[in-house]
Every structure is written in C-alpha cells, then in structure tokens.
XYZ file of C-alpha atoms in Angstrom:
334
model
C -23.727 -3.358 11.090
C -19.996 -3.962 11.305
C -17.697 -1.114 10.421
C -14.848 -1.916 8.042
C -11.408 -2.034 9.611
C -8.786 0.245 8.123
C -6.122 -1.881 6.466
C -2.751 -0.338 5.666
C -1.690 -1.529 2.220
C 2.073 -0.987 1.855
C 1.889 -1.428 -1.924
C -0.608 1.425 -2.192
C 1.334 3.816 0.012
C 4.873 2.825 -0.986
C 5.490 5.643 -3.530
C 4.152 8.244 -1.088
C 6.350 6.911 1.731
C 9.466 6.882 -0.476
C 8.729 10.413 -1.700
C 8.316 11.719 1.855
C 11.421 9.830 3.051
C 13.626 11.310 0.310
C 12.131 14.760 0.924
C 12.841 14.656 4.655
C 16.361 13.169 4.348
C 17.621 15.678 1.784
C 15.822 18.633 3.337
C 17.879 17.956 6.467
C 21.085 17.025 4.593
C 21.012 20.203 2.468
C 20.042 22.495 5.317
C 16.739 23.377 3.658
C 18.242 24.265 0.264
C 16.242 21.464 -1.335
C 13.009 23.268 -0.454
C 14.003 26.690 -1.778
C 11.595 28.059 -4.388
C 14.295 28.132 -7.060
C 15.274 24.519 -6.443
C 11.678 23.272 -6.285
C 11.056 24.956 -9.656
C 14.147 23.226 -11.018
C 12.910 19.844 -9.730
C 9.532 20.402 -11.393
C 11.119 21.357 -14.727
C 13.267 18.234 -14.683
C 10.352 16.046 -13.608
C 8.043 16.978 -16.501
C 9.869 14.978 -19.191
C 10.371 12.042 -16.806
C 6.680 11.919 -15.860
C 5.562 12.103 -19.496
C 7.885 9.309 -20.629
C 6.985 7.187 -17.589
C 3.260 7.561 -18.336
C 3.917 5.981 -21.720
C 6.252 3.279 -20.439
C 3.596 2.347 -17.860
C 1.573 0.664 -20.638
C 4.557 -1.540 -21.519
C 5.530 -2.252 -17.912
C 1.942 -3.220 -17.042
C 2.178 -6.046 -19.580
C 5.416 -7.248 -18.013
C 7.437 -5.808 -20.916
C 10.440 -3.477 -21.119
C 11.210 -0.480 -23.319
C 14.700 0.957 -22.920
C 14.578 3.033 -26.126
C 13.021 5.999 -24.286
C 16.240 7.976 -23.976
C 17.374 7.535 -27.553
C 13.843 8.232 -28.883
C 14.086 11.594 -27.090
C 17.275 12.317 -29.054
C 16.049 10.833 -32.341
C 12.737 12.727 -32.252
C 14.460 15.976 -31.346
C 17.132 15.561 -34.016
C 14.835 14.751 -36.952
C 12.199 17.177 -35.714
C 14.596 20.123 -35.746
C 16.032 19.007 -39.089
C 12.528 19.082 -40.555
C 11.736 22.464 -39.001
C 14.953 23.959 -40.376
C 14.409 22.520 -43.851
C 10.761 23.594 -44.074
C 11.050 26.890 -42.227
C 7.971 25.890 -40.213
C 8.466 25.369 -36.478
C 5.317 23.230 -36.160
C 7.024 20.618 -38.347
C 9.346 19.991 -35.398
C 6.433 18.804 -33.237
C 4.798 16.774 -36.028
C 7.976 14.922 -37.019
C 8.930 14.295 -33.392
C 5.535 12.721 -32.664
C 5.675 10.579 -35.817
C 9.199 9.397 -34.947
C 8.025 8.349 -31.481
C 4.959 6.496 -32.737
C 6.940 4.829 -35.527
C 9.625 3.648 -33.136
C 6.993 2.239 -30.774
C 5.168 0.443 -33.587
C 8.412 -1.134 -34.795
C 9.382 -2.297 -31.319
C 5.870 -3.597 -30.680
C 5.847 -5.494 -33.981
C 9.221 -7.129 -33.277
C 8.088 -8.132 -29.804
C 4.509 -9.224 -30.554
C 4.767 -10.661 -34.059
C 8.390 -11.802 -34.228
C 8.331 -13.001 -30.593
C 11.603 -11.264 -29.693
C 11.998 -10.512 -25.990
C 11.097 -6.858 -25.391
C 14.322 -6.121 -23.516
C 16.534 -7.556 -26.265
C 14.493 -5.914 -29.028
C 14.588 -2.505 -27.366
C 18.312 -2.896 -26.607
C 19.057 -3.587 -30.284
C 16.967 -0.613 -31.415
C 18.553 1.626 -28.781
C 22.032 0.852 -30.110
C 20.935 1.364 -33.734
C 19.098 4.632 -33.019
C 22.021 6.031 -31.044
C 24.327 5.290 -33.981
C 21.967 7.222 -36.277
C 21.914 10.194 -33.905
C 25.723 10.181 -33.661
C 26.073 10.089 -37.456
C 23.661 12.972 -37.981
C 24.970 15.133 -35.159
C 28.688 14.542 -35.792
C 29.095 17.621 -37.994
C 25.784 19.412 -37.509
C 24.005 21.464 -34.883
C 20.278 22.122 -34.740
C 18.592 24.734 -32.583
C 15.042 25.282 -31.399
C 13.063 27.927 -33.337
C 12.599 31.085 -31.263
C 8.806 30.858 -31.202
C 8.929 27.418 -29.541
C 10.798 28.556 -26.434
C 7.340 29.094 -24.957
C 7.323 25.332 -24.372
C 9.932 25.881 -21.667
C 7.591 28.186 -19.750
C 6.696 26.641 -16.391
C 3.000 27.534 -16.700
C 2.732 26.045 -20.180
C 4.460 22.857 -19.063
C 2.189 22.555 -16.032
C -0.975 22.910 -18.129
C 0.181 20.407 -20.773
C 1.325 17.979 -18.080
C -2.067 18.089 -16.347
C -3.857 17.526 -19.672
C -1.643 14.565 -20.546
C -2.072 13.004 -17.087
C -5.876 13.297 -17.343
C -5.864 11.766 -20.843
C -3.651 8.862 -19.752
C -5.774 8.221 -16.650
C -8.899 8.094 -18.818
C -7.295 5.655 -21.270
C -5.856 3.601 -18.423
C -8.995 3.262 -16.327
C -11.985 3.751 -18.626
C -11.144 2.162 -21.969
C -10.970 -1.449 -23.086
C -7.411 -0.867 -24.232
C -6.307 0.040 -20.700
C -8.127 -2.961 -19.265
C -6.564 -5.256 -21.853
C -3.062 -3.963 -21.074
C -3.463 -4.700 -17.370
C -5.118 -8.020 -18.168
C -2.172 -9.145 -20.282
C 0.121 -8.437 -17.344
C -2.098 -10.517 -15.061
C -2.627 -13.470 -17.396
C -1.811 -13.248 -21.094
C -3.131 -16.742 -21.860
C -6.491 -15.966 -20.272
C -6.765 -12.790 -22.371
C -6.150 -14.818 -25.534
C -8.851 -17.301 -24.556
C -11.170 -14.349 -23.911
C -10.824 -13.373 -27.564
C -8.515 -10.370 -27.098
C -6.076 -9.673 -29.930
C -3.057 -9.654 -27.638
C -0.539 -8.864 -30.401
C -2.477 -5.771 -31.452
C -2.731 -4.542 -27.851
C 1.001 -5.042 -27.333
C 1.889 -3.108 -30.483
C -0.455 -0.274 -29.461
C 1.076 -0.189 -25.955
C 4.592 0.196 -27.351
C 3.288 2.909 -29.700
C 1.938 4.840 -26.697
C 5.318 4.475 -25.007
C 7.085 5.816 -28.100
C 4.619 8.695 -28.439
C 5.087 9.804 -24.831
C 8.873 9.511 -25.156
C 8.710 11.815 -28.190
C 6.600 14.350 -26.270
C 9.160 14.174 -23.470
C 11.791 14.796 -26.147
C 9.999 17.932 -27.326
C 10.146 19.405 -23.823
C 13.754 18.283 -23.401
C 14.767 20.080 -26.590
C 12.830 23.164 -25.466
C 14.703 23.128 -22.165
C 18.136 22.654 -23.769
C 17.478 24.925 -26.757
C 18.724 22.371 -29.265
C 20.032 18.840 -29.738
C 23.315 17.044 -29.209
C 24.500 13.484 -29.764
C 24.463 12.874 -25.993
C 20.918 14.097 -25.433
C 18.755 11.482 -23.750
C 21.729 9.394 -22.586
C 20.718 7.650 -19.370
C 17.189 9.029 -19.572
C 15.707 5.552 -19.932
C 17.346 4.599 -16.614
C 15.739 7.570 -14.917
C 12.310 6.642 -16.306
C 12.668 3.018 -15.229
C 13.714 4.163 -11.759
C 10.639 6.400 -11.625
C 8.493 3.361 -12.410
C 10.051 0.968 -9.958
C 10.640 3.427 -7.135
C 6.914 4.151 -7.463
C 6.155 0.492 -6.792
C 5.123 -0.492 -10.328
C 5.403 -4.326 -10.387
C 8.168 -5.665 -12.628
C 5.853 -8.412 -13.851
C 3.024 -5.930 -14.582
C -0.670 -6.374 -13.864
C -3.193 -4.546 -11.702
C -0.531 -3.221 -9.325
C 0.426 -0.688 -12.017
C -1.172 2.654 -11.124
C -0.883 6.078 -12.747
C -0.893 7.994 -9.457
C 2.258 6.170 -8.337
C 4.255 7.813 -11.133
C 3.276 11.268 -9.911
C 5.261 10.488 -6.764
C 7.913 8.207 -8.253
C 9.203 10.585 -10.959
C 9.667 13.632 -8.698
C 11.179 11.335 -6.053
C 13.995 10.171 -8.323
C 14.645 13.735 -9.552
C 14.694 14.900 -5.919
C 17.142 12.112 -5.076
C 19.541 13.136 -7.841
C 19.119 16.828 -7.028
C 19.724 16.223 -3.325
C 22.904 14.247 -3.994
C 24.255 17.099 -6.125
C 23.367 19.692 -3.472
C 25.209 17.546 -0.909
C 28.358 17.926 -3.029
C 28.681 14.298 -4.121
C 30.380 13.656 -7.456
C 28.812 12.024 -10.510
C 30.292 8.598 -9.756
C 28.707 8.416 -6.320
C 25.409 9.666 -7.727
C 25.433 6.887 -10.334
C 26.240 4.325 -7.655
C 23.338 5.482 -5.491
C 20.956 5.443 -8.469
C 21.933 1.868 -9.285
C 21.501 0.712 -5.697
C 18.144 2.466 -5.405
C 16.935 0.836 -8.640
C 18.068 -2.597 -7.434
C 16.382 -2.072 -4.075
C 13.165 -0.804 -5.651
C 12.908 -3.789 -8.014
C 13.621 -6.240 -5.184
C 11.048 -4.573 -2.933
C 8.284 -4.504 -5.551
C 8.984 -8.152 -6.392
C 8.645 -9.143 -2.747
C 5.451 -7.110 -2.399
C 4.019 -8.768 -5.518
C 4.773 -12.221 -4.072
C 3.200 -11.232 -0.764
C 0.059 -9.949 -2.494
C -0.204 -13.153 -4.526
C 0.159 -15.239 -1.350
C -2.482 -13.176 0.460
C -4.807 -13.550 -2.531
C -4.348 -17.324 -2.562
C -4.948 -17.521 1.205
C -8.096 -15.407 0.854
C -9.416 -17.601 -1.957
C -8.618 -20.728 0.059
C -10.414 -19.366 3.134
C -13.463 -18.430 1.061
C -13.523 -21.940 -0.391
C -13.281 -23.493 3.086
C -16.065 -21.218 4.384
C -18.283 -22.125 1.454
C -17.616 -25.830 1.979
C -18.408 -25.505 5.694
C -21.646 -23.659 4.987
C -22.664 -26.312 2.460
C -21.924 -29.079 4.942
C -23.984 -27.291 7.588
C -26.926 -26.887 5.284
C -26.691 -30.558 4.324
C -26.768 -31.565 7.978
C -29.939 -29.558 8.482
C-alpha cells in the first residue's frame, strides 16, 4: 500500500505564512513591544469588528462580488440605532435597529445587483456615497452616546464569547448548508448553477444580506468601543475588511478557494500590520501607503495562485483522460 506524499499547498498556508511573517518582522522592529500583553489585547479588540464584518463579506466575495458599504453601514447602523435607543429609552432598541439597518442595506444592494444587473462594485459605491451623506446630515448638529448598560459589550471576555459563537455559526452555514454550497458554486460557475435549478438571484440577495448583517454587528461593537457615534465613524473600515480578505488569500474571483479559517489569520494580520507601523513611529501617510501596497500585492498574489490552481486542475484532468484512454486501448488490444 502506497503512502500518500505530503504536498505543500501554498494557497492553503498563505494566510498563516503572512501572519507569521508580519508577527516576526514587527516583533523585531518594535523591540518586542508588539507582543506585550497590553498591545496584544489592543490588537484583539480592534480585530473583533474586522473579523465579524469579513465573515459577512466572505459570502459576497465567494460569488466574485464586492461590497464596499461595510464601513458606512457601521456608521449608519450605529447612528440610527442610538437614535432609536434615545427616543425609546430602551437600550435593546439600539441592537434591534442596528441589525435591521444592516439587513435592509444588504437586501437593497443584493436586489440592485441581482435583479437590476448593476455591477456590485458600482452599486455598493453609489450606496456608500448616499449612506455617508445621510450620516453626515444626521450627525452634523447631533451627538449620540451609548447607554451605560451596553458598555458590557466592550468587555474583552464578552467579545471573545460572542466572536466564537458567530464564527461557529458562520462555519456551519458556510460548510453544512445548501446556501453556503450555492454561494461557493456561483463563484465557481454561475451558469452551471442556473442550469442546476438554483435560484441564483435569491442566493445573491441573501449573501448581500448576510454581509450587511455582519457589518451591523461589527458596528455595534465599534460603537461600544468608541462610546458613541460620529460622522467619521467607519471611514476606511471597508478597506481594512477587504485587506483582511485578500491578505488571507481569498480569491478575487470567488469560488472554493474562499475559506473561513483564512479570515481568522487575515484580519489579525492586517490589524497587526497597522499596529506595528504605528509602534515603529511612522506617520499616517506612510501607513496608508503601505496598506495600499499590501492590498495590491495580496490581490495580485491571490490572482496568480488562482491561475496556477486552475492550470494544475486542467493538467490533472488531462492526465486522467490520457490514462483512461491508454487503459481502454490496452484492454481493447487484449
């Protein structure tokens, strides 16, 4: 009996390698400050919202789509949620309204993309601009603060428990439900899914709704961390989430290469990168430049890996076909 040879799959290990590389580089560059207990706790607290939003955006990215409304949904959900809590005097209203805002935004974006056939990037860009205008109008002369009894959401233990629960739920949906299979299938071959009888439009709308929901949950924790809302809240957050996806090796074109575990390395990696740059004393402009270059490099690398995997798959299929043809010819000769 032949033993299977170990085969190193760079696509599988890429997020782990990038995480370790960033950890080692900035541990040395900061003289160990990066690994101090206080700083590690800070990295975790910043990573929670990014991981949650990325878990939702994964469903869109796996279909080959884009959702850049994540940052403004964080602000919009927080703004209307706190308005509702203040008006009603009930702090739970904040969570309910925030969740509904996120789902509603996702459903609208999904409808425009799936039913109206508007490119997901352009649709989400238009909504991002419109939502940000709404936030600016509401917050121009107002300030809203988190109810005192909700500051518990900023407790590290509470965040850790909720994060674990959400990760388990997403993994279950992703791997063990038809919806998760359909999402990945659309990224692999949308036409084939249509011929298989799958309601592709409905799956797309649901995927964007999940993305909006997770962005709203990320917004709840962001508001809890900041203690209130501002018109700049969530600015640039969508870039951070996209970097978490692509630095984790999530394929730009979607499909089976999209894995939940990759985000658990990708999101902390990008937070660690930003944190390390700040600890090294670099200014905001340099940090932005590095983030942009890292995003460009990550997208280019995942694209090349996707092409390589497709080529290997085609070669494997061709070899199997040749082997089968040879075996058939041999049997015919006998």
